[in-house]
Every structure is written in structure tokens, then in C-alpha cells.
Amino acid sequence: MGSRREKTQTLGLIGFGAFGQLAARTLAAHFDIRVCDPARAHTTLPCGRSLRMTTLEDAAGCDVVVLAVPVARLRHLCGVIAPMLRKGALVLDVGSVKVLPVRVMREVLPADVDIVGTHPLFGPQSAASGVQGHKIVVCPVRGDRHRQVAAFLRHLGLQVITDTADAHDRELAVVQGLTHLIAKVLVGLGPLPDRMTTASFDLLREAVDMVRDDPPTVLHAIEVSNPYAATVREAFFTGASELQQRLDM
């Protein structure tokens, strides 16, 4: 996947939002990338390199197909592209949750394509200077090409964590669920102090800034589409309520 010998391998990138653009910048040197996003008329990377804007059918017919769309749209998209995928293609998603996307792709996509679930544990802001050193989760779904995917991602400098979709969602219900929950509450409190701050508060502000501009679809995926997020939220608010009661005594 994406080696020097396979430099002409085609990659269909369906979705060109903030993360789709980051993926394109990262992968442009390794693939012939074809982008499909009805909301965009052209695709030009910051370096000035243009990418091919194409039809959904053409993007879905590539060697590798990356689904960079909101989790809520994934089932519909999979149903549309299923007859367009070539036999032996590799299909990957990049969603913030894994149980639901993995189930959808396994159920809807044809049996003759390989499937790998991925979740980059970073975003356009935290990886603005490059993806090296960041973490990414790889979830095997169908076929054994997850090993090839993991090797390629390590070649890019990423730390690869291979695990099941269920294990991913259990951990991320805490890791992302609480981070985004707390950040959204703090954003709602208004401008945070930036003068008399402690080191710990500066780290908290940094965490808030990293997720402040995430689109609503990201929060929905993390808090609603993760089957374990509701339990974590309930435990958090219960703990906060109990602490408030003790402090008010």
C-alpha cells in the first residue's frame, strides 16, 4: 500500500472536509488521489498541488477508497458505492467511533472487498505541522490487509495501535467523550482567563482550543454514536453532582 513500487496506485477520497484535506496532504506523495466532494468545485493543497476532483463512481472505483464522511452519513454512502467498488479494493473509514462504522461496512459493502477501520487520534489542528509521532487506531474488519495498512502508517511516522472496534469505543468513550464534553461546557462559560493562569490551566485551555472548532457532526459521533458514551457521561455528571452536594454542605 503506497510503496515506491505502487506509487501509481489510485486512492479515492470521498469527503474533503478538514480531515479529508489533512489526509490528502499526507497521502499525496504516495497515491494518485481522486477526490469526490459535491460541496467543492476544486481541490488545491497548501503547497499548490492540485488534486483530481472526480465523480463518486470514479473515486469508488479506485484501488484504495477512504470514506472521510460523518458517521451519520456512512450507511447511505456505503449503499450507494457498493456496486461501484472494484473486486479486491481496500476500503477504510476514519470515523471517531468504530463499532457502528465497522458494522455498517461489514453489512453493506460487497464480500469481495477488504475493509479496515481506522481512527486517527489527532485532527487538523494538532497535526498542522505533520502526522509524525501521532497515534492512529487500526481495526481489522475483513481480510488481512490491516497488517499492510499498519506497516504503511508506521512508515509515515505514526504510532499504530491495532485493536477491536469494541475495545476502541470503550476507551474512547472516556478519552474523547469526556474531553469534548468538558471542552464544550468550558466554551459555553465564555472567554477563559489568559493572564493569571497556572500551567495546569494552560493545558486545559489548550485541550479546549483543540476541539473548539470541531463541527457538530464530530461531537454527535463521539457522544451519540459511541455505544459506551452515555454510561460514561452519566457517571461523570453523577460524580459532579455528588461533589457539588458535598461542597454545598
Coordinates of N, CA and C in Angstrom, one line a residue:
M1 N 0.8 -1.2 0.0 CA 0.0 0.0 0.0 C 0.9 1.2 0.0
G2 N 0.9 2.0 -1.1 CA 1.5 3.2 -1.2 C 3.1 3.2 -1.2
S3 N 3.7 2.0 -1.5 CA 5.1 2.0 -1.5 C 5.6 2.6 -2.8
R4 N 6.9 2.7 -2.9 CA 7.5 3.3 -4.1 C 7.1 2.5 -5.4
R5 N 7.1 1.2 -5.3 CA 6.7 0.4 -6.4 C 5.2 0.6 -6.8
E6 N 4.4 1.0 -5.8 CA 3.0 1.2 -6.1 C 2.6 2.6 -6.1
K7 N 3.5 3.5 -6.5 CA 3.3 4.9 -6.5 C 2.1 5.3 -7.3
T8 N 1.7 4.6 -8.3 CA 0.6 5.0 -9.2 C -0.7 4.4 -8.7
Q9 N -0.7 3.7 -7.5 CA -1.9 3.2 -7.0 C -2.9 4.3 -6.8
T10 N -4.2 4.1 -7.2 CA -5.2 5.1 -7.0 C -5.8 5.1 -5.7
L11 N -6.2 6.2 -5.2 CA -6.9 6.3 -3.9 C -8.0 7.3 -4.0
G12 N -9.2 6.8 -3.8 CA -10.4 7.6 -3.9 C -10.7 8.2 -2.5
L13 N -10.7 9.5 -2.4 CA -11.0 10.1 -1.1 C -12.4 10.7 -1.2
I14 N -13.3 10.1 -0.5 CA -14.7 10.6 -0.5 C -15.0 11.4 0.7
G15 N -15.1 12.7 0.5 CA -15.2 13.7 1.6 C -14.0 14.5 1.7
F16 N -14.1 15.8 1.6 CA -12.9 16.7 1.6 C -13.1 17.9 2.6
G17 N -13.6 17.5 3.8 CA -13.7 18.5 4.9 C -12.3 18.7 5.4
A18 N -12.2 19.2 6.7 CA -10.9 19.5 7.3 C -10.1 18.3 7.4
F19 N -10.6 17.1 7.8 CA -9.8 16.0 7.9 C -9.5 15.3 6.6
G20 N -10.4 15.4 5.6 CA -10.1 14.9 4.3 C -9.0 15.6 3.7
Q21 N -8.9 16.9 3.9 CA -7.8 17.7 3.4 C -6.5 17.4 4.0
L22 N -6.5 17.1 5.3 CA -5.3 16.6 6.0 C -4.8 15.3 5.5
A23 N -5.8 14.4 5.2 CA -5.4 13.1 4.6 C -4.8 13.3 3.3
A24 N -5.4 14.2 2.5 CA -4.8 14.4 1.1 C -3.4 14.9 1.2
R25 N -3.2 15.9 2.1 CA -1.8 16.4 2.2 C -0.8 15.3 2.6
T26 N -1.2 14.4 3.5 CA -0.4 13.4 4.0 C -0.1 12.3 2.9
L27 N -1.1 12.0 2.1 CA -1.0 10.9 1.2 C -0.7 11.2 -0.2
A28 N -0.6 12.5 -0.5 CA -0.5 12.9 -1.9 C 0.8 12.4 -2.6
A29 N 1.9 12.2 -1.8 CA 3.1 11.8 -2.3 C 3.2 10.3 -2.6
H30 N 2.1 9.6 -2.1 CA 2.2 8.1 -2.2 C 1.1 7.5 -3.1
F31 N 0.1 8.3 -3.5 CA -1.0 7.8 -4.3 C -1.4 8.8 -5.4
D32 N -2.1 8.3 -6.4 CA -2.8 9.1 -7.3 C -4.2 9.4 -6.7
I33 N -4.3 10.5 -6.1 CA -5.6 10.8 -5.3 C -6.7 11.4 -6.2
R34 N -7.8 10.8 -6.0 CA -9.0 11.4 -6.7 C -10.1 11.7 -5.7
V35 N -10.5 12.9 -5.6 CA -11.3 13.4 -4.6 C -12.8 13.6 -5.1
C36 N -13.7 13.2 -4.2 CA -15.1 13.4 -4.5 C -15.8 14.1 -3.3
D37 N -16.2 15.3 -3.6 CA -17.0 16.0 -2.6 C -17.9 17.0 -3.3
P38 N -19.2 16.8 -3.4 CA -20.1 17.6 -4.1 C -20.0 19.1 -3.7
A39 N -19.6 19.3 -2.4 CA -19.6 20.7 -1.9 C -18.4 21.5 -2.4
R40 N -17.5 20.9 -3.1 CA -16.3 21.6 -3.5 C -16.1 21.5 -5.0
A41 N -15.7 22.6 -5.6 CA -15.5 22.7 -7.1 C -14.1 22.3 -7.5
H42 N -13.2 22.6 -6.6 CA -11.8 22.3 -6.9 C -11.0 21.9 -5.6
T43 N -9.9 21.3 -5.7 CA -9.1 20.9 -4.6 C -7.7 21.2 -4.8
T44 N -7.2 22.1 -4.1 CA -5.7 22.5 -4.2 C -5.1 22.5 -2.8
L45 N -4.0 21.8 -2.6 CA -3.3 21.7 -1.4 C -2.6 23.0 -1.1
P46 N -2.2 23.3 0.2 CA -1.5 24.5 0.5 C -0.2 24.6 -0.3
C47 N 0.4 23.5 -0.6 CA 1.7 23.5 -1.4 C 1.5 23.9 -2.8
G48 N 0.2 24.1 -3.2 CA -0.1 24.4 -4.6 C -0.4 23.3 -5.5
R49 N -0.2 22.1 -5.0 CA -0.5 20.9 -5.8 C -2.0 20.7 -6.0
S50 N -2.5 20.5 -7.2 CA -3.9 20.3 -7.4 C -4.2 18.8 -7.4
L51 N -5.3 18.4 -6.9 CA -5.8 17.1 -6.9 C -7.0 16.9 -7.9
R52 N -7.2 15.7 -8.3 CA -8.2 15.5 -9.3 C -9.6 15.4 -8.6
M53 N -10.5 16.4 -9.0 CA -11.8 16.3 -8.5 C -12.6 15.4 -9.5
T54 N -13.3 14.4 -9.0 CA -13.9 13.5 -9.8 C -15.3 13.1 -9.4
T55 N -15.9 12.2 -10.1 CA -17.2 11.7 -9.7 C -17.2 10.7 -8.6
L56 N -18.3 10.4 -8.0 CA -18.4 9.4 -6.9 C -18.0 8.0 -7.5
E57 N -18.5 7.7 -8.7 CA -18.2 6.4 -9.3 C -16.7 6.2 -9.5
D58 N -16.1 7.3 -10.0 CA -14.6 7.2 -10.3 C -13.8 7.0 -9.0
A59 N -14.2 7.8 -7.9 CA -13.5 7.7 -6.6 C -13.7 6.3 -6.0
A60 N -14.9 5.8 -6.1 CA -15.3 4.5 -5.5 C -14.6 3.3 -6.3
G61 N -14.2 3.6 -7.5 CA -13.6 2.6 -8.3 C -12.1 2.5 -8.2
C62 N -11.5 3.2 -7.2 CA -10.0 3.2 -7.1 C -9.5 2.0 -6.3
D63 N -8.2 1.8 -6.3 CA -7.6 0.6 -5.6 C -7.9 0.7 -4.1
V64 N -7.7 1.9 -3.6 CA -8.0 2.2 -2.2 C -9.1 3.3 -2.1
V65 N -10.0 3.0 -1.2 CA -11.1 4.0 -1.0 C -11.2 4.4 0.4
V66 N -11.1 5.7 0.7 CA -11.1 6.2 2.1 C -12.5 7.0 2.2
L67 N -13.2 6.6 3.2 CA -14.5 7.2 3.5 C -14.3 8.3 4.6
A68 N -14.2 9.5 4.2 CA -14.0 10.6 5.2 C -15.2 11.4 5.3
V69 N -16.3 10.8 5.7 CA -17.6 11.5 5.8 C -18.1 11.3 7.3
P70 N -19.1 12.1 7.7 CA -19.6 11.9 9.0 C -20.2 10.5 9.2
V71 N -20.1 10.0 10.4 CA -20.6 8.7 10.7 C -22.1 8.5 10.4
A72 N -22.8 9.6 10.6 CA -24.3 9.5 10.3 C -24.6 9.3 8.9
R73 N -23.7 9.7 8.0 CA -23.9 9.5 6.5 C -23.3 8.2 6.0
L74 N -22.6 7.5 6.8 CA -21.8 6.3 6.3 C -22.7 5.2 5.7
R75 N -23.8 4.9 6.3 CA -24.6 3.8 5.8 C -25.2 4.1 4.4
H76 N -25.7 5.3 4.3 CA -26.2 5.7 3.0 C -25.1 5.7 1.9
L77 N -23.9 6.2 2.3 CA -22.8 6.3 1.3 C -22.4 4.9 0.9
C78 N -22.3 4.0 1.9 CA -21.9 2.6 1.6 C -22.9 1.9 0.6
G79 N -24.1 2.2 0.9 CA -25.1 1.6 0.0 C -25.0 2.1 -1.5
V80 N -24.6 3.4 -1.6 CA -24.5 4.0 -2.9 C -23.3 3.4 -3.7
I81 N -22.2 3.3 -2.9 CA -20.9 3.0 -3.6 C -20.7 1.5 -3.7
A82 N -21.5 0.7 -3.0 CA -21.3 -0.8 -3.0 C -21.2 -1.4 -4.4
P83 N -22.1 -1.0 -5.4 CA -21.9 -1.6 -6.7 C -20.8 -1.0 -7.5
M84 N -20.2 0.1 -7.0 CA -19.2 0.8 -7.8 C -17.8 0.3 -7.4
L85 N -17.6 -0.4 -6.3 CA -16.3 -0.8 -5.8 C -15.8 -2.0 -6.7
R86 N -14.5 -1.9 -7.0 CA -13.9 -3.0 -7.7 C -13.6 -4.2 -6.9
K87 N -13.6 -5.3 -7.4 CA -13.2 -6.5 -6.7 C -11.8 -6.4 -6.2
G88 N -11.6 -6.7 -4.9 CA -10.3 -6.7 -4.3 C -9.9 -5.3 -3.8
A89 N -10.8 -4.3 -3.9 CA -10.4 -3.0 -3.4 C -10.3 -3.0 -1.9
L90 N -9.6 -2.0 -1.4 CA -9.4 -1.8 0.1 C -10.2 -0.6 0.5
V91 N -11.1 -0.8 1.4 CA -12.0 0.3 1.9 C -11.7 0.6 3.3
L92 N -11.5 1.9 3.7 CA -11.2 2.3 5.0 C -12.1 3.5 5.4
D93 N -12.4 3.6 6.7 CA -13.1 4.7 7.2 C -12.2 5.4 8.2
V94 N -12.5 6.6 8.6 CA -11.6 7.4 9.5 C -12.5 8.0 10.6
G95 N -13.6 7.3 11.0 CA -14.6 7.8 11.9 C -14.0 7.9 13.4
S96 N -14.7 8.7 14.2 CA -14.3 8.9 15.6 C -14.8 7.7 16.4
V97 N -15.7 7.0 15.9 CA -16.2 5.8 16.6 C -16.0 4.6 15.7
K98 N -16.0 3.4 16.2 CA -15.7 2.3 15.4 C -16.7 1.2 15.3
V99 N -17.5 0.9 16.4 CA -18.4 -0.2 16.4 C -19.5 0.0 15.3
L100 N -20.1 1.2 15.2 CA -21.1 1.4 14.2 C -20.6 1.4 12.8
P101 N -19.5 2.1 12.5 CA -19.0 2.1 11.1 C -18.5 0.7 10.7
V102 N -17.9 0.0 11.6 CA -17.4 -1.4 11.2 C -18.6 -2.3 10.9
R103 N -19.7 -2.2 11.7 CA -20.9 -3.0 11.4 C -21.5 -2.6 10.1
V104 N -21.6 -1.3 9.9 CA -22.2 -0.8 8.6 C -21.4 -1.3 7.4
M105 N -20.1 -1.1 7.4 CA -19.3 -1.5 6.3 C -19.3 -3.0 6.1
R106 N -19.3 -3.8 7.1 CA -19.4 -5.2 7.0 C -20.7 -5.7 6.4
E107 N -21.8 -5.0 6.8 CA -23.1 -5.4 6.4 C -23.4 -5.0 4.9
V108 N -22.9 -3.8 4.6 CA -23.4 -3.2 3.3 C -22.4 -3.4 2.2
L109 N -21.1 -3.4 2.4 CA -20.2 -3.4 1.3 C -20.0 -4.9 0.8
P110 N -19.7 -5.1 -0.4 CA -19.7 -6.4 -1.0 C -18.6 -7.3 -0.4
A111 N -18.8 -8.6 -0.4 CA -17.9 -9.5 0.2 C -16.5 -9.6 -0.4
D112 N -16.4 -9.1 -1.7 CA -15.1 -9.2 -2.4 C -14.2 -8.0 -2.2
V113 N -14.5 -7.2 -1.2 CA -13.6 -6.1 -0.9 C -13.0 -6.2 0.5
D114 N -11.8 -5.8 0.8 CA -11.2 -5.8 2.1 C -11.6 -4.5 2.8
I115 N -11.8 -4.6 4.1 CA -12.2 -3.5 4.9 C -11.3 -3.3 6.2
V116 N -10.9 -2.1 6.4 CA -10.2 -1.8 7.6 C -10.8 -0.5 8.3
G117 N -11.0 -0.6 9.5 CA -11.5 0.6 10.3 C -10.3 1.3 10.8
T118 N -10.3 2.6 10.7 CA -9.2 3.4 11.3 C -9.8 4.6 12.1
H119 N -9.0 5.1 13.1 CA -9.3 6.3 13.8 C -8.1 7.0 14.1
P120 N -7.7 8.1 13.3 CA -6.6 8.9 13.6 C -6.9 9.6 14.9
L121 N -6.0 9.5 15.9 CA -6.2 10.1 17.2 C -5.6 11.5 17.2
F122 N -5.9 12.3 16.2 CA -5.4 13.6 16.0 C -6.3 14.3 15.0
G123 N -6.2 15.6 14.9 CA -7.0 16.3 13.9 C -6.2 17.3 13.2
P124 N -6.8 18.1 12.3 CA -6.1 19.1 11.5 C -5.3 20.1 12.3
Q125 N -5.8 20.4 13.5 CA -5.1 21.4 14.3 C -3.8 20.8 15.0
S126 N -4.0 19.6 15.6 CA -2.9 19.0 16.3 C -1.9 18.5 15.4
A127 N -2.3 18.2 14.1 CA -1.3 17.7 13.1 C -1.0 18.7 12.1
A128 N -1.1 20.0 12.4 CA -0.9 21.0 11.4 C 0.5 21.0 10.8
S129 N 1.5 20.6 11.7 CA 2.9 20.5 11.2 C 3.3 19.1 10.7
G130 N 2.4 18.2 10.7 CA 2.7 16.8 10.2 C 2.1 15.8 11.2
V131 N 2.0 14.6 10.7 CA 1.4 13.5 11.4 C 2.4 12.7 12.2
Q132 N 3.7 12.9 12.0 CA 4.7 12.1 12.7 C 4.5 12.2 14.2
G133 N 4.6 11.0 14.8 CA 4.5 10.9 16.2 C 3.1 10.8 16.8
H134 N 2.1 11.1 16.0 CA 0.7 11.0 16.4 C 0.3 9.5 16.4
K135 N -0.8 9.2 17.1 CA -1.4 7.9 17.2 C -2.5 7.6 16.2
I136 N -2.7 6.4 15.8 CA -3.8 6.0 14.9 C -4.2 4.6 15.3
V137 N -5.5 4.4 15.4 CA -6.0 3.0 15.7 C -6.4 2.3 14.4
V138 N -6.0 1.1 14.3 CA -6.4 0.2 13.2 C -7.2 -0.9 13.7
C139 N -8.4 -1.1 13.1 CA -9.3 -2.2 13.5 C -9.5 -3.1 12.3
P140 N -9.0 -4.4 12.4 CA -9.3 -5.3 11.3 C -10.8 -5.6 11.2
V141 N -11.2 -5.6 9.9 CA -12.7 -5.9 9.7 C -12.8 -7.1 8.8
R142 N -12.3 -7.0 7.6 CA -12.4 -8.1 6.6 C -11.1 -8.2 5.8
G143 N -10.6 -9.4 5.7 CA -9.3 -9.6 5.1 C -8.1 -9.4 6.0
D144 N -6.9 -9.6 5.5 CA -5.7 -9.4 6.4 C -4.9 -8.2 6.0
R145 N -5.4 -7.3 5.2 CA -4.6 -6.2 4.7 C -4.4 -5.1 5.8
H146 N -5.0 -5.3 7.0 CA -4.8 -4.4 8.1 C -3.3 -4.3 8.4
R147 N -2.6 -5.5 8.2 CA -1.2 -5.5 8.5 C -0.4 -4.6 7.5
Q148 N -0.8 -4.6 6.3 CA -0.2 -3.8 5.3 C -0.5 -2.3 5.6
V149 N -1.7 -2.0 6.0 CA -2.1 -0.7 6.3 C -1.3 -0.2 7.5
A150 N -1.2 -1.0 8.5 CA -0.4 -0.6 9.7 C 1.1 -0.4 9.4
A151 N 1.7 -1.2 8.5 CA 3.1 -1.0 8.1 C 3.2 0.3 7.4
F152 N 2.3 0.6 6.5 CA 2.4 1.9 5.7 C 2.3 3.1 6.7
L153 N 1.3 3.0 7.6 CA 1.1 4.1 8.6 C 2.4 4.3 9.4
R154 N 3.0 3.2 9.8 CA 4.3 3.4 10.6 C 5.3 4.0 9.7
H155 N 5.3 3.7 8.4 CA 6.3 4.3 7.5 C 6.1 5.9 7.5
L156 N 4.8 6.3 7.7 CA 4.5 7.7 7.7 C 4.9 8.4 9.0
G157 N 5.4 7.6 10.0 CA 5.8 8.1 11.3 C 4.7 8.0 12.4
L158 N 3.6 7.4 12.1 CA 2.5 7.3 13.1 C 2.7 6.1 14.0
Q159 N 2.2 6.3 15.2 CA 2.2 5.2 16.2 C 0.9 4.4 16.0
V160 N 1.0 3.2 15.6 CA -0.2 2.4 15.3 C -0.6 1.5 16.4
I161 N -1.9 1.6 16.8 CA -2.5 0.7 17.8 C -3.5 -0.2 17.1
T162 N -3.3 -1.5 17.1 CA -4.3 -2.4 16.5 C -5.2 -3.0 17.6
D163 N -6.5 -2.9 17.4 CA -7.4 -3.4 18.4 C -8.8 -3.6 17.8
T164 N -9.7 -4.2 18.5 CA -11.1 -4.4 18.0 C -11.8 -3.1 18.1
A165 N -12.9 -3.0 17.3 CA -13.8 -1.8 17.3 C -14.4 -1.6 18.7
D166 N -14.8 -2.7 19.4 CA -15.4 -2.6 20.7 C -14.4 -2.1 21.7
A167 N -13.2 -2.6 21.7 CA -12.2 -2.1 22.6 C -11.9 -0.6 22.4
H168 N -11.9 -0.2 21.1 CA -11.7 1.2 20.8 C -12.8 2.1 21.4
D169 N -14.0 1.7 21.2 CA -15.1 2.6 21.6 C -15.2 2.6 23.2
R170 N -14.9 1.5 23.8 CA -14.9 1.6 25.3 C -13.9 2.6 25.8
E171 N -12.7 2.6 25.3 CA -11.6 3.5 25.7 C -11.9 4.9 25.3
L172 N -12.4 5.1 24.0 CA -12.6 6.5 23.5 C -13.8 7.1 24.1
A173 N -14.7 6.3 24.7 CA -15.9 6.9 25.4 C -15.4 7.8 26.6
V174 N -14.3 7.4 27.1 CA -13.7 8.2 28.2 C -12.7 9.2 27.6
V175 N -11.8 8.8 26.8 CA -10.7 9.7 26.2 C -11.3 10.8 25.5
Q176 N -12.2 10.5 24.5 CA -12.8 11.6 23.7 C -14.1 12.1 24.3
G177 N -14.9 11.2 24.8 CA -16.2 11.6 25.3 C -16.1 12.7 26.4
L178 N -15.2 12.4 27.4 CA -15.1 13.4 28.5 C -14.3 14.7 28.0
T179 N -13.3 14.5 27.2 CA -12.6 15.7 26.7 C -13.5 16.7 26.0
H180 N -14.3 16.2 25.0 CA -15.2 17.0 24.3 C -16.4 17.6 25.1
L181 N -16.8 16.7 26.1 CA -17.9 17.2 27.0 C -17.4 18.3 27.8
I182 N -16.3 18.2 28.5 CA -15.7 19.3 29.3 C -15.4 20.5 28.5
A183 N -14.8 20.3 27.3 CA -14.5 21.4 26.4 C -15.7 22.2 26.0
K184 N -16.8 21.5 25.7 CA -18.0 22.2 25.2 C -18.6 23.0 26.4
V185 N -18.5 22.5 27.6 CA -19.0 23.2 28.8 C -18.2 24.5 29.0
L186 N -16.9 24.3 28.9 CA -16.0 25.5 29.2 C -16.1 26.5 28.1
V187 N -16.3 26.1 26.9 CA -16.5 27.1 25.8 C -17.8 27.9 26.1
G188 N -18.8 27.2 26.6 CA -20.1 27.9 26.9 C -20.0 28.9 28.1
L189 N -18.9 28.8 28.9 CA -18.8 29.7 30.0 C -18.3 31.1 29.6
G190 N -17.9 31.2 28.3 CA -17.4 32.5 27.8 C -15.9 32.5 27.7
P191 N -15.3 33.6 27.4 CA -13.8 33.7 27.2 C -13.1 33.2 28.5
L192 N -12.1 32.3 28.4 CA -11.4 31.8 29.5 C -10.3 32.8 29.9
P193 N -9.9 32.9 31.1 CA -8.8 33.8 31.5 C -7.5 33.4 30.8
D194 N -6.7 34.4 30.4 CA -5.4 34.1 29.7 C -4.3 34.9 30.3
R195 N -4.5 35.5 31.5 CA -3.4 36.4 32.1 C -2.8 35.7 33.3
M196 N -3.6 35.6 34.4 CA -3.1 34.9 35.6 C -3.5 33.4 35.6
T197 N -2.7 32.7 34.8 CA -3.0 31.3 34.7 C -1.9 30.4 35.2
T198 N -2.3 29.2 35.6 CA -1.4 28.2 36.0 C -1.0 27.3 34.8
A199 N 0.0 26.5 35.0 CA 0.4 25.5 34.0 C -0.7 24.5 33.7
S200 N -1.3 24.0 34.7 CA -2.4 23.1 34.5 C -3.6 23.7 33.8
F201 N -3.9 25.0 34.1 CA -5.0 25.6 33.4 C -4.6 25.9 31.9
D202 N -3.4 26.2 31.7 CA -2.9 26.4 30.3 C -3.1 25.1 29.5
L203 N -2.8 24.0 30.1 CA -3.0 22.7 29.4 C -4.5 22.5 29.2
L204 N -5.3 22.8 30.1 CA -6.8 22.7 29.9 C -7.3 23.6 28.8
R205 N -6.8 24.8 28.8 CA -7.2 25.7 27.7 C -6.7 25.2 26.3
E206 N -5.5 24.6 26.3 CA -5.0 24.0 25.1 C -5.9 22.9 24.6
A207 N -6.4 22.0 25.5 CA -7.3 21.0 25.1 C -8.6 21.5 24.6
V208 N -9.1 22.6 25.2 CA -10.3 23.2 24.7 C -10.1 23.8 23.3
D209 N -9.0 24.4 23.1 CA -8.8 25.0 21.8 C -8.7 24.0 20.7
M210 N -8.2 22.8 21.0 CA -8.0 21.7 20.0 C -9.4 21.2 19.5
V211 N -10.4 21.3 20.3 CA -11.7 20.8 19.9 C -12.8 21.9 19.7
R212 N -12.4 23.1 20.0 CA -13.4 24.2 19.9 C -14.1 24.3 18.6
D213 N -13.3 24.2 17.5 CA -13.9 24.4 16.2 C -14.3 23.1 15.5
D214 N -14.4 22.0 16.2 CA -14.8 20.8 15.6 C -16.3 21.0 15.1
P215 N -16.7 20.4 13.9 CA -18.1 20.6 13.5 C -19.0 19.7 14.4
P216 N -20.3 20.1 14.4 CA -21.2 19.4 15.3 C -21.3 17.9 15.0
T217 N -21.0 17.5 13.8 CA -21.0 16.0 13.5 C -20.0 15.2 14.3
V218 N -18.9 15.9 14.6 CA -17.8 15.2 15.4 C -18.4 14.9 16.8
L219 N -18.9 15.9 17.4 CA -19.5 15.8 18.8 C -20.6 14.7 18.8
H220 N -21.4 14.8 17.8 CA -22.5 13.8 17.7 C -22.0 12.4 17.6
A221 N -21.0 12.2 16.8 CA -20.4 10.8 16.6 C -19.8 10.4 18.0
I222 N -19.1 11.3 18.6 CA -18.4 10.9 19.9 C -19.4 10.6 21.0
E223 N -20.4 11.5 21.1 CA -21.3 11.4 22.3 C -22.6 10.5 22.0
V224 N -22.9 10.4 20.8 CA -24.2 9.7 20.4 C -23.9 8.3 19.8
S225 N -23.0 8.3 18.8 CA -22.8 7.1 18.0 C -21.9 6.1 18.8
N226 N -21.2 6.5 19.8 CA -20.4 5.6 20.6 C -21.4 4.9 21.6
P227 N -21.5 3.6 21.6 CA -22.5 2.9 22.4 C -22.1 2.9 23.9
Y228 N -20.9 3.4 24.2 CA -20.5 3.4 25.7 C -20.4 4.8 26.2
A229 N -20.7 5.8 25.4 CA -20.5 7.2 25.8 C -21.6 7.6 26.8
A230 N -22.8 7.2 26.7 CA -23.9 7.6 27.6 C -23.6 7.1 29.0
T231 N -23.0 5.9 29.2 CA -22.7 5.4 30.5 C -21.6 6.3 31.2
V232 N -20.6 6.7 30.4 CA -19.5 7.5 30.9 C -20.0 8.9 31.2
R233 N -20.9 9.5 30.4 CA -21.5 10.8 30.7 C -22.3 10.7 32.0
E234 N -23.1 9.7 32.2 CA -23.9 9.6 33.4 C -23.0 9.5 34.6
A235 N -22.0 8.7 34.5 CA -21.0 8.6 35.7 C -20.4 9.9 36.0
F236 N -20.0 10.6 34.9 CA -19.3 11.9 35.1 C -20.3 12.9 35.8
F237 N -21.5 13.0 35.3 CA -22.4 14.0 35.8 C -22.9 13.6 37.2
T238 N -23.0 12.3 37.5 CA -23.3 11.9 38.8 C -22.2 12.2 39.8
G239 N -21.0 12.0 39.4 CA -19.8 12.4 40.2 C -19.8 13.9 40.5
A240 N -20.0 14.7 39.4 CA -20.0 16.1 39.6 C -21.1 16.6 40.5
S241 N -22.3 16.0 40.4 CA -23.4 16.3 41.3 C -23.1 16.0 42.7
E242 N -22.5 14.8 42.9 CA -22.2 14.4 44.3 C -21.1 15.4 44.9
L243 N -20.2 15.8 44.1 CA -19.1 16.7 44.6 C -19.7 18.0 44.9
Q244 N -20.7 18.5 44.1 CA -21.3 19.8 44.3 C -22.1 19.7 45.6
Q245 N -22.8 18.6 45.9 CA -23.5 18.5 47.1 C -22.6 18.5 48.3
R246 N -21.5 17.9 48.2 CA -20.5 17.9 49.4 C -20.0 19.3 49.6
L247 N -19.7 20.0 48.5 CA -19.1 21.4 48.7 C -20.2 22.3 49.2
D248 N -21.5 22.1 48.9 CA -22.5 23.0 49.4 C -23.0 22.7 50.8
M249 N -22.5 21.7 51.4 CA -22.9 21.4 52.8 C -22.4 22.4 53.8

